[in-house]
mmCIF file with all atom_site columns, C-alpha atoms in Angstrom:
data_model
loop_
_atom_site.group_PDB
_atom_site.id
_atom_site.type_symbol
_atom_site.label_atom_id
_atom_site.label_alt_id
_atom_site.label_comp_id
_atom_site.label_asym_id
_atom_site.label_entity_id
_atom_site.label_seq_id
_atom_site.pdbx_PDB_ins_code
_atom_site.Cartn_x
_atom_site.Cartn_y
_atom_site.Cartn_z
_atom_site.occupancy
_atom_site.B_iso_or_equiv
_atom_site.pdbx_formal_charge
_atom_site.auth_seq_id
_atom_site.auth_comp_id
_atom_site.auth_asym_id
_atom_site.auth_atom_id
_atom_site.pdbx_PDB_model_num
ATOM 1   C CA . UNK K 1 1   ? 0.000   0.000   0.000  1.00 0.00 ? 1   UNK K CA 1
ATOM 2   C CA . UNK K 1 2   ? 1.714   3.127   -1.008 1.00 0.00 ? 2   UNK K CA 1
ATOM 3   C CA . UNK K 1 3   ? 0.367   7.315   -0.491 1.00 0.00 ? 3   UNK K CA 1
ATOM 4   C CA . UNK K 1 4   ? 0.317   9.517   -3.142 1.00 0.00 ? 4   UNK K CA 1
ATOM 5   C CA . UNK K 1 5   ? 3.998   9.910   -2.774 1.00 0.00 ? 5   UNK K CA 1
ATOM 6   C CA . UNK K 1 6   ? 4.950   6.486   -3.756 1.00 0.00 ? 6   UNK K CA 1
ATOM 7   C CA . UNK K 1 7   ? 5.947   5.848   0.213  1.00 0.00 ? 7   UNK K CA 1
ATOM 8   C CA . UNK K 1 8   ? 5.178   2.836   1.765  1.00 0.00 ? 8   UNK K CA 1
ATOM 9   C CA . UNK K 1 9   ? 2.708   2.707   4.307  1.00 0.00 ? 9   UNK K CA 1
ATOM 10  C CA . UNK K 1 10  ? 2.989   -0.968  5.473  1.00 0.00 ? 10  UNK K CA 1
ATOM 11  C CA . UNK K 1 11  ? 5.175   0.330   8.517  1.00 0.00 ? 11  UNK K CA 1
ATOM 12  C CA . UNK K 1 12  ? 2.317   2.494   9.606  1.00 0.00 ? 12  UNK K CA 1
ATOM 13  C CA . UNK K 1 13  ? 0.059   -0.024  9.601  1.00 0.00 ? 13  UNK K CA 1
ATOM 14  C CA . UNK K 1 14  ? 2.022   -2.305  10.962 1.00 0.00 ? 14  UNK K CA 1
ATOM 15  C CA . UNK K 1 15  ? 2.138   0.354   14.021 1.00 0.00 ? 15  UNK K CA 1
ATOM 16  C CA . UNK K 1 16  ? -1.232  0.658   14.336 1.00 0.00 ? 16  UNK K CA 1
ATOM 17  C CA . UNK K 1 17  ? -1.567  -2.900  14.647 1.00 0.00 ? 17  UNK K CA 1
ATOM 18  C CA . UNK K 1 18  ? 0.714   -3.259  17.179 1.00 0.00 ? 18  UNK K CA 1
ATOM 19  C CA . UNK K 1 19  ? -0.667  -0.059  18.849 1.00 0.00 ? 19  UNK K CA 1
ATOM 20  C CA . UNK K 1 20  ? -3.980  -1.396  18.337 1.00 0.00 ? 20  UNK K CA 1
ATOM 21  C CA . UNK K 1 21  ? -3.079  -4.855  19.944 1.00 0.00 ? 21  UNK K CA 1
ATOM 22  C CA . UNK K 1 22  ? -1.787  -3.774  23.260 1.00 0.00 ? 22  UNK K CA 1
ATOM 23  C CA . UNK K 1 23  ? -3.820  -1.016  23.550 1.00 0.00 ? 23  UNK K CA 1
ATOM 24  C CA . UNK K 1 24  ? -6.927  -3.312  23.443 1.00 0.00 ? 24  UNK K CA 1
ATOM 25  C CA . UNK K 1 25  ? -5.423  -6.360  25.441 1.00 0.00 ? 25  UNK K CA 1
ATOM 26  C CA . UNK K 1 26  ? -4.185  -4.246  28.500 1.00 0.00 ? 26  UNK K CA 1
ATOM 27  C CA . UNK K 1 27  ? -7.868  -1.972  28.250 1.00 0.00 ? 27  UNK K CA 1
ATOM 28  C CA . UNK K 1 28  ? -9.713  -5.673  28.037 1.00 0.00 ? 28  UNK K CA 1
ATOM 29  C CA . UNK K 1 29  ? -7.229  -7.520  30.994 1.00 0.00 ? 29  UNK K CA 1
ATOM 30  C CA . UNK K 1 30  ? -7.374  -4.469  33.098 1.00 0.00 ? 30  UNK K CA 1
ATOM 31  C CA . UNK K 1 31  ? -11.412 -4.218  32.648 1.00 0.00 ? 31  UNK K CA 1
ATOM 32  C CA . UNK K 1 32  ? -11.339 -7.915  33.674 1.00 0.00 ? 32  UNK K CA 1
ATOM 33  C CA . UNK K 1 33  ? -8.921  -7.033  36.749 1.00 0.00 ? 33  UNK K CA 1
ATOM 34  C CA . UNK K 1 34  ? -10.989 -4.427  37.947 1.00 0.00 ? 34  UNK K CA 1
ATOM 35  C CA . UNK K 1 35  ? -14.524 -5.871  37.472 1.00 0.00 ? 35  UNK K CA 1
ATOM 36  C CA . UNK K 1 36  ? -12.949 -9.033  39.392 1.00 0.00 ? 36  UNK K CA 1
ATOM 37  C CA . UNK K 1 37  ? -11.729 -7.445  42.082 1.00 0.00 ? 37  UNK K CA 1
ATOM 38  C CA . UNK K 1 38  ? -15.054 -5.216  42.395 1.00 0.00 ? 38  UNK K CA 1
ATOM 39  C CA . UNK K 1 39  ? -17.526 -7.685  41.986 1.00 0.00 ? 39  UNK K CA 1
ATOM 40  C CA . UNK K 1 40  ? -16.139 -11.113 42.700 1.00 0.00 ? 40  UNK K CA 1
ATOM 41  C CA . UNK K 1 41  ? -17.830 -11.900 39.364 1.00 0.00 ? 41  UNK K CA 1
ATOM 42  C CA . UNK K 1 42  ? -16.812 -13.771 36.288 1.00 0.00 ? 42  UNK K CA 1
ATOM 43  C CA . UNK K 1 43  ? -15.015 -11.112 34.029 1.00 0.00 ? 43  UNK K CA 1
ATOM 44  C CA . UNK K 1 44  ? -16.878 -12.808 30.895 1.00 0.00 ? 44  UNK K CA 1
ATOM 45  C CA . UNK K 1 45  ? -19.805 -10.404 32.356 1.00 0.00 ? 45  UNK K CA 1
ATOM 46  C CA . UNK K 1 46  ? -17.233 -7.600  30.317 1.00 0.00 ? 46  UNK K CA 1
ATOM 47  C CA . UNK K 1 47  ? -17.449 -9.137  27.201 1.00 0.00 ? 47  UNK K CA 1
ATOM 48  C CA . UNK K 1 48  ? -21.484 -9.506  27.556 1.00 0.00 ? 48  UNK K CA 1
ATOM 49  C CA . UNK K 1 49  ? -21.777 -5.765  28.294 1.00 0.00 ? 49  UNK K CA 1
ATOM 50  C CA . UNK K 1 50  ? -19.768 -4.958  25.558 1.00 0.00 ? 50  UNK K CA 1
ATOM 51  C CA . UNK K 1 51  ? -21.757 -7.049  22.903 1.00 0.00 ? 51  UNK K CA 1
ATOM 52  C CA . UNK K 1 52  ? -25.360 -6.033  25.377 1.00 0.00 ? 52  UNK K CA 1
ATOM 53  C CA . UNK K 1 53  ? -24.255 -2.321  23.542 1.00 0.00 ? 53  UNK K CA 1
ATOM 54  C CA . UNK K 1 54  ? -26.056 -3.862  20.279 1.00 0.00 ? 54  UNK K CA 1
ATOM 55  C CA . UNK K 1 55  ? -27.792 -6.583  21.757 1.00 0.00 ? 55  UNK K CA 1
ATOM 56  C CA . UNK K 1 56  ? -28.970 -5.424  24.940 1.00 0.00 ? 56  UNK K CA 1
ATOM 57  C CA . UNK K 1 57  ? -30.378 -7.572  27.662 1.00 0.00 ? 57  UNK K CA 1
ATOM 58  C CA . UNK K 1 58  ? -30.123 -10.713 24.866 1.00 0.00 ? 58  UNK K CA 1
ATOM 59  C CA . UNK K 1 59  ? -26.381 -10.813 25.162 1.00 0.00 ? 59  UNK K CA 1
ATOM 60  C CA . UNK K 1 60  ? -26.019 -12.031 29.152 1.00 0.00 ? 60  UNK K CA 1
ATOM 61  C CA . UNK K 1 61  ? -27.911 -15.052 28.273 1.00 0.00 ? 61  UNK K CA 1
ATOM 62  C CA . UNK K 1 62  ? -26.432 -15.850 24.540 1.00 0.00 ? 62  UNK K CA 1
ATOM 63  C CA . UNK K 1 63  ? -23.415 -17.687 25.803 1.00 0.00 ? 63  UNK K CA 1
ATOM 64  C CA . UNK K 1 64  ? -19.709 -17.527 24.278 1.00 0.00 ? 64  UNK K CA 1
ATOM 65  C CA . UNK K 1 65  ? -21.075 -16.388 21.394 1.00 0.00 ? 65  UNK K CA 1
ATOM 66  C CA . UNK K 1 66  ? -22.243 -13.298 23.224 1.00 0.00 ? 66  UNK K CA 1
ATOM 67  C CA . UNK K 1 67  ? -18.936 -13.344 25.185 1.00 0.00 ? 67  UNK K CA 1
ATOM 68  C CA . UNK K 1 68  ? -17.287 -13.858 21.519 1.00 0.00 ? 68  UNK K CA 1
ATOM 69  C CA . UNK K 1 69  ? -18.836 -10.499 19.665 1.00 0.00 ? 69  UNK K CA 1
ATOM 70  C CA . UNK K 1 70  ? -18.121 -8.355  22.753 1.00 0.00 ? 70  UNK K CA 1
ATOM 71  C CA . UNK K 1 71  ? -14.411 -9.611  22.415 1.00 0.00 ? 71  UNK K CA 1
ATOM 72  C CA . UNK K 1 72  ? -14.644 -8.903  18.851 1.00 0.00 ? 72  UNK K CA 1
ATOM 73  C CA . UNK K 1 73  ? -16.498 -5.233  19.484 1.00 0.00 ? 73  UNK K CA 1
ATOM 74  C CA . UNK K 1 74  ? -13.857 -4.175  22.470 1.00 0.00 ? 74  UNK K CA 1
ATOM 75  C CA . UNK K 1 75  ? -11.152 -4.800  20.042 1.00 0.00 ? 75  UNK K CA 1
ATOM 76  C CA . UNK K 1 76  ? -12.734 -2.677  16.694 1.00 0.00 ? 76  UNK K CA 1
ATOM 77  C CA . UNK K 1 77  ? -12.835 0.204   19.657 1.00 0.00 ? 77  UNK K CA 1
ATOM 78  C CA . UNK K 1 78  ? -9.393  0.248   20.627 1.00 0.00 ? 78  UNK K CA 1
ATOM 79  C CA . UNK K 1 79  ? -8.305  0.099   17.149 1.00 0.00 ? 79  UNK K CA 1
ATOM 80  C CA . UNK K 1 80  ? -10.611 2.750   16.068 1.00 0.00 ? 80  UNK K CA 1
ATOM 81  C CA . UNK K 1 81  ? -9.157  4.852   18.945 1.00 0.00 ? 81  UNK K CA 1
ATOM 82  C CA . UNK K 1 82  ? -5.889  3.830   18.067 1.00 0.00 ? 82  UNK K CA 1
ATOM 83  C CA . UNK K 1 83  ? -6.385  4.766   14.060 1.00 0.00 ? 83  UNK K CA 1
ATOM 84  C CA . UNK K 1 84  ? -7.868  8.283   15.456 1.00 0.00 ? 84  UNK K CA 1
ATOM 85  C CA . UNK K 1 85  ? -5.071  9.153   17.145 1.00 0.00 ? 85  UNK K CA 1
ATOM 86  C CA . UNK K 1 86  ? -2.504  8.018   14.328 1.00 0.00 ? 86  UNK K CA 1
ATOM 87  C CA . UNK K 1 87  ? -4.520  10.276  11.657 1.00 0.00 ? 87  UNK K CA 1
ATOM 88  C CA . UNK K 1 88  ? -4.566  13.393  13.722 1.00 0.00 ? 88  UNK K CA 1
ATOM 89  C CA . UNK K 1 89  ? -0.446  12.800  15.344 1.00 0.00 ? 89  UNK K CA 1
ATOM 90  C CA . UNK K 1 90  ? 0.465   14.501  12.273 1.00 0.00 ? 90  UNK K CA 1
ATOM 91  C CA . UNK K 1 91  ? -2.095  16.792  11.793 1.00 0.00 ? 91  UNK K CA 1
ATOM 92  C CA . UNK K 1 92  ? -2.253  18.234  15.415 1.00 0.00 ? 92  UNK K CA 1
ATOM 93  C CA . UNK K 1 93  ? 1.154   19.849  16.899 1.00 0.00 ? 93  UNK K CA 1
ATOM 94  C CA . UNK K 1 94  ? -0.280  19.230  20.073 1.00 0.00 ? 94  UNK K CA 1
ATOM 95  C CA . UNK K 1 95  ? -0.583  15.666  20.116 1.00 0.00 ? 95  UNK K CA 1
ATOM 96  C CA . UNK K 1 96  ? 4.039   16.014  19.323 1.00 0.00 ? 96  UNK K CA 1
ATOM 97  C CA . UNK K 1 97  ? 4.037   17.422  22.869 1.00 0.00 ? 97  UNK K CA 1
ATOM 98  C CA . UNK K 1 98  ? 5.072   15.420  25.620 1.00 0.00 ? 98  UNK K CA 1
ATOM 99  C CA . UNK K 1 99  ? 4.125   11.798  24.940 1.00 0.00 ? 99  UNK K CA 1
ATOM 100 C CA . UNK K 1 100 ? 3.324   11.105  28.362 1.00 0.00 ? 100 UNK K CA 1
ATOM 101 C CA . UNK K 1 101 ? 0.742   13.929  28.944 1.00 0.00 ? 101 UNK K CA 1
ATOM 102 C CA . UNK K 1 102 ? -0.865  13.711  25.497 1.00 0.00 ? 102 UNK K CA 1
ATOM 103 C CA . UNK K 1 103 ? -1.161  9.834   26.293 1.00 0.00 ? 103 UNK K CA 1
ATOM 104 C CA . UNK K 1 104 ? -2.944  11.009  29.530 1.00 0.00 ? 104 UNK K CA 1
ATOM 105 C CA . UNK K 1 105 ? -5.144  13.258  28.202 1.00 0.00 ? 105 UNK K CA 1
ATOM 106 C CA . UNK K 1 106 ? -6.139  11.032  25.398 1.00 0.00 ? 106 UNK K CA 1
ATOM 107 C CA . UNK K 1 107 ? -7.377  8.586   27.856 1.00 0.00 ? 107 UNK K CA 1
ATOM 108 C CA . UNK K 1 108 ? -9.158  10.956  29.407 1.00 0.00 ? 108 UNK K CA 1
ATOM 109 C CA . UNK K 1 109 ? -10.307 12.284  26.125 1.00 0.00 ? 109 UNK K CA 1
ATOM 110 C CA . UNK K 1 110 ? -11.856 8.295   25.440 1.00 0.00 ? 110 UNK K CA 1
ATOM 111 C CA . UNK K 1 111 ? -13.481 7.811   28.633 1.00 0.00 ? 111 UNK K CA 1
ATOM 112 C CA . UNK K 1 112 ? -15.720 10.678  28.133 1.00 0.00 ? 112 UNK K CA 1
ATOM 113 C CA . UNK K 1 113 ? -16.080 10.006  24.613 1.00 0.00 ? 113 UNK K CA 1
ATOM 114 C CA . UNK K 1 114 ? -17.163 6.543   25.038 1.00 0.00 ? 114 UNK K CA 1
ATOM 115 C CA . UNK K 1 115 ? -19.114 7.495   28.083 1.00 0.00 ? 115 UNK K CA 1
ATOM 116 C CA . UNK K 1 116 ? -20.777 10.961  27.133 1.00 0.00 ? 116 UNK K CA 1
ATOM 117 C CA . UNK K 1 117 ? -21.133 10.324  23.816 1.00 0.00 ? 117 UNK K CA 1
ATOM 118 C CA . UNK K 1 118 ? -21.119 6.982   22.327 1.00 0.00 ? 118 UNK K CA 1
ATOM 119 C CA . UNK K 1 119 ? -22.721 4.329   25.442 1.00 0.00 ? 119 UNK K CA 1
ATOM 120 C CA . UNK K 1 120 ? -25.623 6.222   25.775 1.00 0.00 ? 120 UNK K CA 1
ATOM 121 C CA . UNK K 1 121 ? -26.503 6.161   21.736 1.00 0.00 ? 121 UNK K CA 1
ATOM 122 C CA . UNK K 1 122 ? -26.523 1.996   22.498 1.00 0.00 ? 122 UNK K CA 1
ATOM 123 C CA . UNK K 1 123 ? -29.305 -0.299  23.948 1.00 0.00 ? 123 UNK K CA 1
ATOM 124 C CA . UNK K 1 124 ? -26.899 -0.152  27.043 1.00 0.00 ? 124 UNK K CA 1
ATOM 125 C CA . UNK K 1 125 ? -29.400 0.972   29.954 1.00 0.00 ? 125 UNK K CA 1
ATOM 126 C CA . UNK K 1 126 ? -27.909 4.476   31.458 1.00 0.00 ? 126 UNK K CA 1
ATOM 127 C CA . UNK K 1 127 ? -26.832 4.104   35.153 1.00 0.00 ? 127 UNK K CA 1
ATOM 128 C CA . UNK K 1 128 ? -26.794 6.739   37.999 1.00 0.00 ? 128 UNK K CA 1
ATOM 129 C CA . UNK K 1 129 ? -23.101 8.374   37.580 1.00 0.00 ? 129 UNK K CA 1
ATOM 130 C CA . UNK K 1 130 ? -20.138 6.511   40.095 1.00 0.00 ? 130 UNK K CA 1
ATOM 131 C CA . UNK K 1 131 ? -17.598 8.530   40.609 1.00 0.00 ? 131 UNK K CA 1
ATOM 132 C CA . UNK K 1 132 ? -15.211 5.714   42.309 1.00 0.00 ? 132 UNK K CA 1
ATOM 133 C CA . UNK K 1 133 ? -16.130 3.435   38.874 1.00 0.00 ? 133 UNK K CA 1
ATOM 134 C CA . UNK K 1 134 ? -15.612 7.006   36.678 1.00 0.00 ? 134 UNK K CA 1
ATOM 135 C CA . UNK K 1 135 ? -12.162 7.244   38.371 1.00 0.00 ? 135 UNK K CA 1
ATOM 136 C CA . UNK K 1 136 ? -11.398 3.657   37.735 1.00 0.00 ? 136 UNK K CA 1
ATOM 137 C CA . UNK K 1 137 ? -12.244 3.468   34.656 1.00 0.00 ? 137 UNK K CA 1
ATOM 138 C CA . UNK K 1 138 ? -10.598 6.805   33.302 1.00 0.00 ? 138 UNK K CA 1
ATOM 139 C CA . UNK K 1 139 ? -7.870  5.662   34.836 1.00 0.00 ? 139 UNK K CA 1
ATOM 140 C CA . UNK K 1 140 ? -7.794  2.391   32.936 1.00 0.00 ? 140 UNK K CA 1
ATOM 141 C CA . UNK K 1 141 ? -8.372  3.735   29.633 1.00 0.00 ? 141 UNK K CA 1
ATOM 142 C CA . UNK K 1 142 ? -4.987  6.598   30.378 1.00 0.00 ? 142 UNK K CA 1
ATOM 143 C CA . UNK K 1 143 ? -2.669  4.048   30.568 1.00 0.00 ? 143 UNK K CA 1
ATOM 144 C CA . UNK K 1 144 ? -3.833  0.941   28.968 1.00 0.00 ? 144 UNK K CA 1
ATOM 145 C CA . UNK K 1 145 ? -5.094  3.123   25.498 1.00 0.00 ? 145 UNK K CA 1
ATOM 146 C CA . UNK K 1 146 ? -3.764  6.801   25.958 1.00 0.00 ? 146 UNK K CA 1
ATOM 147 C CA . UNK K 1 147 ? -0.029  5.910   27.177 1.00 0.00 ? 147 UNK K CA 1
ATOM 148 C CA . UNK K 1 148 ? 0.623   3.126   24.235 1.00 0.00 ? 148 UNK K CA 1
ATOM 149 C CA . UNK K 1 149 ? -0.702  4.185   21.469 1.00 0.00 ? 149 UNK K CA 1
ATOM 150 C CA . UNK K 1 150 ? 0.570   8.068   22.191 1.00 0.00 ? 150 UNK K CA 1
ATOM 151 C CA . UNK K 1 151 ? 4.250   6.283   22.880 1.00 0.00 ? 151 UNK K CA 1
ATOM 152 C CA . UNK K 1 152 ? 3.769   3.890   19.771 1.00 0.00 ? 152 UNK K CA 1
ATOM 153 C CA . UNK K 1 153 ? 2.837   7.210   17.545 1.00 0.00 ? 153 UNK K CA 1
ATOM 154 C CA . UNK K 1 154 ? 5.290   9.358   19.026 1.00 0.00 ? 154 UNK K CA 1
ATOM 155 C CA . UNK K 1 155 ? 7.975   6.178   17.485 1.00 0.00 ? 155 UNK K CA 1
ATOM 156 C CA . UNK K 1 156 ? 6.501   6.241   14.764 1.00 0.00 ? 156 UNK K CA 1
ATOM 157 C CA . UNK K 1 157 ? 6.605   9.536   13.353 1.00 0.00 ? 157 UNK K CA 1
ATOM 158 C CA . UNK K 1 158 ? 10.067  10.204  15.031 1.00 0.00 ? 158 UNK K CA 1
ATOM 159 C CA . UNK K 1 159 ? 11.471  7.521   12.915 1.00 0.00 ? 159 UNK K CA 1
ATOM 160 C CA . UNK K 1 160 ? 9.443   8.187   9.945  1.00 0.00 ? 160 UNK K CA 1
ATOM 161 C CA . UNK K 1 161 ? 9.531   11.865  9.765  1.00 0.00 ? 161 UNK K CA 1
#
């Protein structure tokens, strides 16, 4: 795959698959971590929220299957995060300021995205606002999406630049 300069682009997908990759396995294993530790409960619960955002109350009795498309949905997030974030690093000067900050922010910038915005457009019921579960869970998504995939894009473009 080549731009309309002739360059390759394989290494920059090849990044964002990486990116992509850990940024949804350490979101997904640190979800799993943190519901565990809350709830005592089977993490699979996770994956059946996840897929309950099309499904609704279907998907916590549909089985793996269930368990199967929420793995499948959590995973077409992070990457779409993680392709968001590798269109603008170019585009935005900001985003080339400290990597560690910017990967902060950005997973700040997700968690109210996906919970202002984008939850509450899906069959997922709205809940009365926790602040200890907001915490958590903005805290989740600035280091296990914000810090790798700003680090990974920050590579990136320094080497390919």
């Amino acid at each position: 795959m080549s731009d309309a300069s002739g360059r390759n682009n394989q290494g920059l997908i090849s990044a964002i698959i990486v990116a992509g990759l850990i940024a949804g396995t350490l979101d997904i294993l640190s979800a799993f971590t943190s519901f565990y530790i809350s709830t005592g409960k089977s993490p699979v619960i996770v994956l059946n929220y996840i897929s309950s955002a099309v499904f609704g109350k279907e998907a916590y009795s549909g089985g793996g299957m269930m368990s199967a498309v929420g793995l499948l949905f959590h995973y077409i997030i992070a990457f779409g995060w993680t392709i968001l974030f590798f269109i603008l690093y170019p585009k935005l000067s900001f985003l080339r300021g400290n990597k560690f900050v910017v990967g902060l922010a950005y997973g700040v910038f997700v968690w109210v995205m996906m919970n202002q915005v984008i939850v509450p457009m899906t069959q997922i019921p709205a809940r009365p606002f926790n602040l200890n579960g907001a915490i958590t869970n903005a805290i989740i998504l600035m280091f296990a999406i914000g810090l790798p995939v700003s680090i990974l894009a920050n590579r990136y473009y320094s080497r390919h630049s």
